[in-house]
Short mmCIF file of the C-alpha atoms (twelve columns), coordinates in Angstrom:
data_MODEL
# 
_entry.id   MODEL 
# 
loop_
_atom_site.group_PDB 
_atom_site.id 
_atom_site.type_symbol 
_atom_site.label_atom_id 
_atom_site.label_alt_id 
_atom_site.label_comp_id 
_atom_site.label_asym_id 
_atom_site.label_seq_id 
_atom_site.Cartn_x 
_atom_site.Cartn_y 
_atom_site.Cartn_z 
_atom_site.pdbx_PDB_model_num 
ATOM 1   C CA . UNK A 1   -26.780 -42.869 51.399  1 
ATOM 2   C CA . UNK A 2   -23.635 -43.102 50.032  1 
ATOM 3   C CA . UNK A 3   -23.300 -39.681 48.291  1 
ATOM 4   C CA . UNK A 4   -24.363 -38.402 51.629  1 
ATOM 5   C CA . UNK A 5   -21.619 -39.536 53.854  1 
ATOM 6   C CA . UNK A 6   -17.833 -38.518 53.225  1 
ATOM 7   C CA . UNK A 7   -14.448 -39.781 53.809  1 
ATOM 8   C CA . UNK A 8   -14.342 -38.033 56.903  1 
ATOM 9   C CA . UNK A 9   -17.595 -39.358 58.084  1 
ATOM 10  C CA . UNK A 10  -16.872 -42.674 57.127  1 
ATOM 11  C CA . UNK A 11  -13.756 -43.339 58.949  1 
ATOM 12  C CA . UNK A 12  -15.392 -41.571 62.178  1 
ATOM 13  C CA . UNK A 13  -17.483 -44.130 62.246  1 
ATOM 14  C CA . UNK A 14  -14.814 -46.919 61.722  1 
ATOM 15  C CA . UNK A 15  -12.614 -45.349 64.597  1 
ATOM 16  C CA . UNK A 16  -15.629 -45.423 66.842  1 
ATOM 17  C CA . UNK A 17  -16.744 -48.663 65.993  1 
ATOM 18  C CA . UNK A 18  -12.997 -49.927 66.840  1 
ATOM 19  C CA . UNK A 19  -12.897 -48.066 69.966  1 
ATOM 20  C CA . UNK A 20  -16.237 -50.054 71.195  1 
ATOM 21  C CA . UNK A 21  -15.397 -53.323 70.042  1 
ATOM 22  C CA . UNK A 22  -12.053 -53.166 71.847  1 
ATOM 23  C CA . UNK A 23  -13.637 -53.503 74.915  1 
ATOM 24  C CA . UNK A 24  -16.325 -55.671 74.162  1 
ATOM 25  C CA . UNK A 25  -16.762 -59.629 73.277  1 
ATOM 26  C CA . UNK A 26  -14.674 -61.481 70.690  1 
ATOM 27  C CA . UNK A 27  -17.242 -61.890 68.619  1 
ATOM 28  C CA . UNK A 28  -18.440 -58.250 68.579  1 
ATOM 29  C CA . UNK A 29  -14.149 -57.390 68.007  1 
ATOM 30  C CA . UNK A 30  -14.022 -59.707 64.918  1 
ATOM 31  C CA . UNK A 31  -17.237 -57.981 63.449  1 
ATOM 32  C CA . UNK A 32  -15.395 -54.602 64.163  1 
ATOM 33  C CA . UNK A 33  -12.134 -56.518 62.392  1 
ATOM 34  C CA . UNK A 34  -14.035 -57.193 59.200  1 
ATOM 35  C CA . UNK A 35  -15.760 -53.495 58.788  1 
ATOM 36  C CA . UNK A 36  -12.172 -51.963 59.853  1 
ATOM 37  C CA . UNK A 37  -11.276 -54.794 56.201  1 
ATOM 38  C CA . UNK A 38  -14.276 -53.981 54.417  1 
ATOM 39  C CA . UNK A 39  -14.206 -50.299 55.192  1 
ATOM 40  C CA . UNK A 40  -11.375 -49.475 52.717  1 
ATOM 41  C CA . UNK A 41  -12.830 -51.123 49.924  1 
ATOM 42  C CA . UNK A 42  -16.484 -49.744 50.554  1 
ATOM 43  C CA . UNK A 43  -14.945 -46.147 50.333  1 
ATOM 44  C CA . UNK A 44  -13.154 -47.256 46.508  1 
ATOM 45  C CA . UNK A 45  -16.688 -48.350 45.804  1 
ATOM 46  C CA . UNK A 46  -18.292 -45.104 46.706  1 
ATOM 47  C CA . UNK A 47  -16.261 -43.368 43.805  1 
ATOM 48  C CA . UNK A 48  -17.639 -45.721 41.114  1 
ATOM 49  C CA . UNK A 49  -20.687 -43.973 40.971  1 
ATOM 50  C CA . UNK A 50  -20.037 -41.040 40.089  1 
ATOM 51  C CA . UNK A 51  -17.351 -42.322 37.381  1 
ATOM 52  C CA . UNK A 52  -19.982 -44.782 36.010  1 
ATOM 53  C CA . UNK A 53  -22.390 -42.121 36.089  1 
ATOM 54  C CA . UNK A 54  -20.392 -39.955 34.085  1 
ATOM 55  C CA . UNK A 55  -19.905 -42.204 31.535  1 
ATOM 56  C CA . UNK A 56  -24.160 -42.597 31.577  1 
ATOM 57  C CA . UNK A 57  -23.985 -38.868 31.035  1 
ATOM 58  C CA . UNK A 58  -22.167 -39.056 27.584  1 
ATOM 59  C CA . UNK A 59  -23.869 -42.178 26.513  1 
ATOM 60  C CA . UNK A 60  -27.430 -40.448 26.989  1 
ATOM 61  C CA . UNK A 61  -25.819 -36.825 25.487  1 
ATOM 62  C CA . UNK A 62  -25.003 -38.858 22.209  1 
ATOM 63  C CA . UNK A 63  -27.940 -41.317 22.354  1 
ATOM 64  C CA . UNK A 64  -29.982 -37.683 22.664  1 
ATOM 65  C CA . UNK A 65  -28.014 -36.072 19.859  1 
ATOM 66  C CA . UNK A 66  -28.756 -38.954 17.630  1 
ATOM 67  C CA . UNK A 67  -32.471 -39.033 18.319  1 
ATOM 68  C CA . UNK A 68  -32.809 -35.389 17.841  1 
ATOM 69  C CA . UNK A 69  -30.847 -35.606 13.952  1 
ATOM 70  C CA . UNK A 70  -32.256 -38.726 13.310  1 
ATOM 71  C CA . UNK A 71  -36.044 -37.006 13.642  1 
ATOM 72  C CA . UNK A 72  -34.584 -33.583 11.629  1 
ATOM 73  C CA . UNK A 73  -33.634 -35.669 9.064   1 
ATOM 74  C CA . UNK A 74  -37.047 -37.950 8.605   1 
ATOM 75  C CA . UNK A 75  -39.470 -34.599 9.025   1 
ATOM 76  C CA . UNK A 76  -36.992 -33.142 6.111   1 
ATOM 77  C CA . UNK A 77  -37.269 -36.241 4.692   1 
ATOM 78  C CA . UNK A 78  -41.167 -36.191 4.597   1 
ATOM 79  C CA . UNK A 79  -41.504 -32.750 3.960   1 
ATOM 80  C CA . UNK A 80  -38.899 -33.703 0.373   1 
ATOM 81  C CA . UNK A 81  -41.792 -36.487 -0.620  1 
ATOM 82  C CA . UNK A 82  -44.718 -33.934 0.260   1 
ATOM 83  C CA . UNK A 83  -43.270 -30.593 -2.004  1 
ATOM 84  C CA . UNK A 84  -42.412 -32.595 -4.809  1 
ATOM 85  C CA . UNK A 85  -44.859 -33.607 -7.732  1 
ATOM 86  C CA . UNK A 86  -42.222 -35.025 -9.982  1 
ATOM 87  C CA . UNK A 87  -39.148 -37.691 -8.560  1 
ATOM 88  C CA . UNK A 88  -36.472 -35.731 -9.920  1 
ATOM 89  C CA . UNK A 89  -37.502 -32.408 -7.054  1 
ATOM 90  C CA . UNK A 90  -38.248 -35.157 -4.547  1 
ATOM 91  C CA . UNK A 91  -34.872 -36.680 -5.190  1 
ATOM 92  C CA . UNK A 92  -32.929 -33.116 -5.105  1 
ATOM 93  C CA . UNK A 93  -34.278 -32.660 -1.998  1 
ATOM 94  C CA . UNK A 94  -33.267 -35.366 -0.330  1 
ATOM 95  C CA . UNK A 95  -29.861 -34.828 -1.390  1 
ATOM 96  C CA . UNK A 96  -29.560 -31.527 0.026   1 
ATOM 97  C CA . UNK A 97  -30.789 -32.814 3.600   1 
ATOM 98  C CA . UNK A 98  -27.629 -33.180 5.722   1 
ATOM 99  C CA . UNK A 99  -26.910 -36.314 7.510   1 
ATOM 100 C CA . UNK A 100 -24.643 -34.737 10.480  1 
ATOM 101 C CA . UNK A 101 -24.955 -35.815 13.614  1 
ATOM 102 C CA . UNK A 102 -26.428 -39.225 12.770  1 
ATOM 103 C CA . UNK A 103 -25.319 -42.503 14.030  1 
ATOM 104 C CA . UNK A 104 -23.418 -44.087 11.101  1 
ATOM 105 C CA . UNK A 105 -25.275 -46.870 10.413  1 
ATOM 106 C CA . UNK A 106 -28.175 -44.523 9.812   1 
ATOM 107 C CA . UNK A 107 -25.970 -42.281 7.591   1 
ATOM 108 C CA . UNK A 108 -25.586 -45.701 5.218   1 
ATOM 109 C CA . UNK A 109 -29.329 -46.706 5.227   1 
ATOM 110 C CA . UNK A 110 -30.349 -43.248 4.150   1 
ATOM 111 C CA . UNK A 111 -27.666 -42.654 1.142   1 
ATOM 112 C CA . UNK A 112 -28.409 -46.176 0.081   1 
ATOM 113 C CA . UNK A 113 -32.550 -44.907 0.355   1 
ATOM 114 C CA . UNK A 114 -31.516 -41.604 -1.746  1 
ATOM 115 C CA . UNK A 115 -29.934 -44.127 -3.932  1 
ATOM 116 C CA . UNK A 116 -32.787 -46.630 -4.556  1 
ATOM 117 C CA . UNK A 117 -34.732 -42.860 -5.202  1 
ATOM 118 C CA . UNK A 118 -32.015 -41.275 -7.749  1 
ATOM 119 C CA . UNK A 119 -31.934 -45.382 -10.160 1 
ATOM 120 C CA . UNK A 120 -35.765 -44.846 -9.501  1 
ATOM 121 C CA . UNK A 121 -35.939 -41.773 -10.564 1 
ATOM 122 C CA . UNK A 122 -33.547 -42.434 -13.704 1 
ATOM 123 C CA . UNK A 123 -36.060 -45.027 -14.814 1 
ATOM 124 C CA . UNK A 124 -39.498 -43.209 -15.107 1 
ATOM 125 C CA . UNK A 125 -37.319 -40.364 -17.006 1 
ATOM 126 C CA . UNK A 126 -36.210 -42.284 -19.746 1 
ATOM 127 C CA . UNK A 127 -39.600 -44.004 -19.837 1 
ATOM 128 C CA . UNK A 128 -41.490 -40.748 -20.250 1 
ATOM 129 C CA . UNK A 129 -38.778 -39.951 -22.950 1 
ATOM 130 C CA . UNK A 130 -39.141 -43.335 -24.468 1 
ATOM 131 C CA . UNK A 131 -43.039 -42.775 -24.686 1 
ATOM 132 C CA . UNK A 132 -42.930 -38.993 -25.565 1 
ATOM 133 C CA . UNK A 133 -43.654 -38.475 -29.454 1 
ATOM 134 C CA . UNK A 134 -40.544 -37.221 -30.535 1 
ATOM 135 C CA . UNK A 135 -38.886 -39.563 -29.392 1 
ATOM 136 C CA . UNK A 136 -40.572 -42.332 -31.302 1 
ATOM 137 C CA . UNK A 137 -40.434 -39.601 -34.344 1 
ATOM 138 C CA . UNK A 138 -36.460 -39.916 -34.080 1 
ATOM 139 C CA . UNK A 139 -36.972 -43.387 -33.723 1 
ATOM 140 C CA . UNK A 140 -39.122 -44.074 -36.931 1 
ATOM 141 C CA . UNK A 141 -36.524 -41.465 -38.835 1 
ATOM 142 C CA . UNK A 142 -33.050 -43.355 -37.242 1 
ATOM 143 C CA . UNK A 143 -34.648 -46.473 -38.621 1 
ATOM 144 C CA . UNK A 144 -35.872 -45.523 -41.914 1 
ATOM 145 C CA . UNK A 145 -31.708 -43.423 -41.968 1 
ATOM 146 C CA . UNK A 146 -30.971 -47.384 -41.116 1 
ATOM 147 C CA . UNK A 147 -32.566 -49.044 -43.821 1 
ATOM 148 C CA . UNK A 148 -32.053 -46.628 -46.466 1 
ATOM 149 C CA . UNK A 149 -28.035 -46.761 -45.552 1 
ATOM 150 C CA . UNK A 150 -28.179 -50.781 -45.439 1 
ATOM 151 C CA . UNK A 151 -26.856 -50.706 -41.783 1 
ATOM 152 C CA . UNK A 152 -27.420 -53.666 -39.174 1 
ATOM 153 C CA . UNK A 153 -28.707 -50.839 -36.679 1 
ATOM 154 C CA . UNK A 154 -32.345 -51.532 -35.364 1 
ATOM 155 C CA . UNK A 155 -33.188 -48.706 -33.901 1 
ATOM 156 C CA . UNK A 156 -37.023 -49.535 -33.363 1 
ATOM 157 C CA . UNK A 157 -36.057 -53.069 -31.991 1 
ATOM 158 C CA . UNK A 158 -33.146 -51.578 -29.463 1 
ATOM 159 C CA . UNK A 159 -36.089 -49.060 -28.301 1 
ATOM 160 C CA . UNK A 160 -38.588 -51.940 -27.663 1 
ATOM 161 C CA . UNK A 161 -35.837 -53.935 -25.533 1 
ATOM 162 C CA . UNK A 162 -34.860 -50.797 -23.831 1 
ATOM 163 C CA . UNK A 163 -38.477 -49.734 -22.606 1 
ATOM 164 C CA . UNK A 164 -38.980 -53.888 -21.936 1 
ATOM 165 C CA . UNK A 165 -36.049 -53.819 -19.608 1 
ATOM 166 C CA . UNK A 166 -36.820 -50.708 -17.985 1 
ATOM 167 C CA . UNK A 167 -40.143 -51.894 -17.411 1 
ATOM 168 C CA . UNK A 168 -38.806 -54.836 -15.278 1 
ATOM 169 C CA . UNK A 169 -36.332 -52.350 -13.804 1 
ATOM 170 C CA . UNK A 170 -39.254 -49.985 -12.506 1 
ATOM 171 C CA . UNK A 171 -41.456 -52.346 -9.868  1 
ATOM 172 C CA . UNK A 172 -37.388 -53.691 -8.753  1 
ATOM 173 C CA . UNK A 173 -36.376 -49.737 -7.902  1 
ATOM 174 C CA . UNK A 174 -39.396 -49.118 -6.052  1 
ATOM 175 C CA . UNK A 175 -39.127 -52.198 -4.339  1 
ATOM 176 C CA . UNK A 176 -35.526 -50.854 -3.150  1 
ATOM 177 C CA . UNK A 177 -37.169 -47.711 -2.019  1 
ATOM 178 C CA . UNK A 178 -39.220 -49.679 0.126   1 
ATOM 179 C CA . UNK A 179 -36.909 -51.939 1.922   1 
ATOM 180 C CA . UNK A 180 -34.154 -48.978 2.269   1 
ATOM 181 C CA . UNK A 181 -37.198 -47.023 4.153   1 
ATOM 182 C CA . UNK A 182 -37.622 -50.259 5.757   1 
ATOM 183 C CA . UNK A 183 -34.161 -50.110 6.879   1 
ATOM 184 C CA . UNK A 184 -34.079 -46.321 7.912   1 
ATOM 185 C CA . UNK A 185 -37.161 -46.955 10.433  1 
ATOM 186 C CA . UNK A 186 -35.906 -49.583 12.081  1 
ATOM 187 C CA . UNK A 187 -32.645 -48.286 12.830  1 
ATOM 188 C CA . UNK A 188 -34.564 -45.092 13.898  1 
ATOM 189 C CA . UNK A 189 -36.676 -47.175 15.987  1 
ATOM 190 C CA . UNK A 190 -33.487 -48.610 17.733  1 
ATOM 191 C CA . UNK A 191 -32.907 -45.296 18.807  1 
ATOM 192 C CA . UNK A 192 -36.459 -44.747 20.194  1 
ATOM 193 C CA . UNK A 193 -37.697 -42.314 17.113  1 
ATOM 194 C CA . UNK A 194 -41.161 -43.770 16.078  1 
ATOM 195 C CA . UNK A 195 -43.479 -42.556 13.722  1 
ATOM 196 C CA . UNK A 196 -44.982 -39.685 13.047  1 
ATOM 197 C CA . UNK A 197 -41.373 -37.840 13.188  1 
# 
């Protein structure tokens, strides 16, 4: 109703309204008193609308634009976990998937997720190194170079405390992986992106 009427129409209405009540009651002149004092501030009020919805408009075009990059970034995400066999392709993948256009606090919860991936990652690679044969060939050959030269190097032991600690290390990382994912779908769930992406 308000969008319908103008200025124009508005104070036509006012003028006639004054032009009855003049010749009517008191009573019926002090209602026509308080629209003639209202009137002004109901035509201020009839511009808020369209300022307020303005504003709506730009909140919704960025709430839209997040949604949108916010569910690229979790199918390229999924599609980086499907085409990789191995941690180190899954984990190059992710880093080339770009993060524009997402909120910020998105932005953070994902590198720190590619992060918990890449120490992850780092991990099972120099466990399969530590368990491959030649390494435990150079091992066996740095230790007997050890004993032969009368050093205080222990290269067998450091390997056993090395593949002890990244044992511990390993069930830690993936636990990061899961609460950064954790993180990531909740904020994308604040922004109305639910699963599948």
């Amino acid at each position: 109703f308000i969008k319908i009427l103008s200025t124009n129409a508005i104070l036509k209405i006012i003028f006639t309204f004054k032009k009855r009540t003049m010749k009517q009651t008191p009573l019926r002149r002090w209602l026509g008193a308080q629209i003639i004092v209202i009137a002004p501030l109901f035509l201020c009020l009839c511009t808020l609308p369209t300022t307020r919805t303005h504003a709506q408009t730009n909140y919704q075009s960025q709430y839209s634009s997040y949604q949108y990059n916010i569910k690229r970034v979790l199918n390229e995400d999924s599609r980086a976990n499907a085409d990789y066999s191995t941690y180190r392709g899954t984990v190059n993948a992710m880093k080339r998937i770009s993060l524009y256009g997402c909120p910020s606090q998105f932005i953070t919860a994902y590198n720190d997720h590619r992060e918990a991936w890449e120490i992850s990652t780092q991990i099972e690679e120099y466990l399969s190194m530590i368990n491959s044969d030649g390494f435990a060939g150079l091992t066996l050959i740095a230790s007997l170079i050890s004993t032969v030269n009368e050093t205080k190097d222990t290269p067998i032991q450091d390997v056993v405390t090395a593949k002890m600690k990244l044992e511990i290390a390993k069930p830690i990382a993936r636990q990061w992986i899961k609460t950064s994912w954790g993180k990531i779908q909740s904020i994308a769930t604040n922004y109305g992106v639910y699963e599948p992406y």
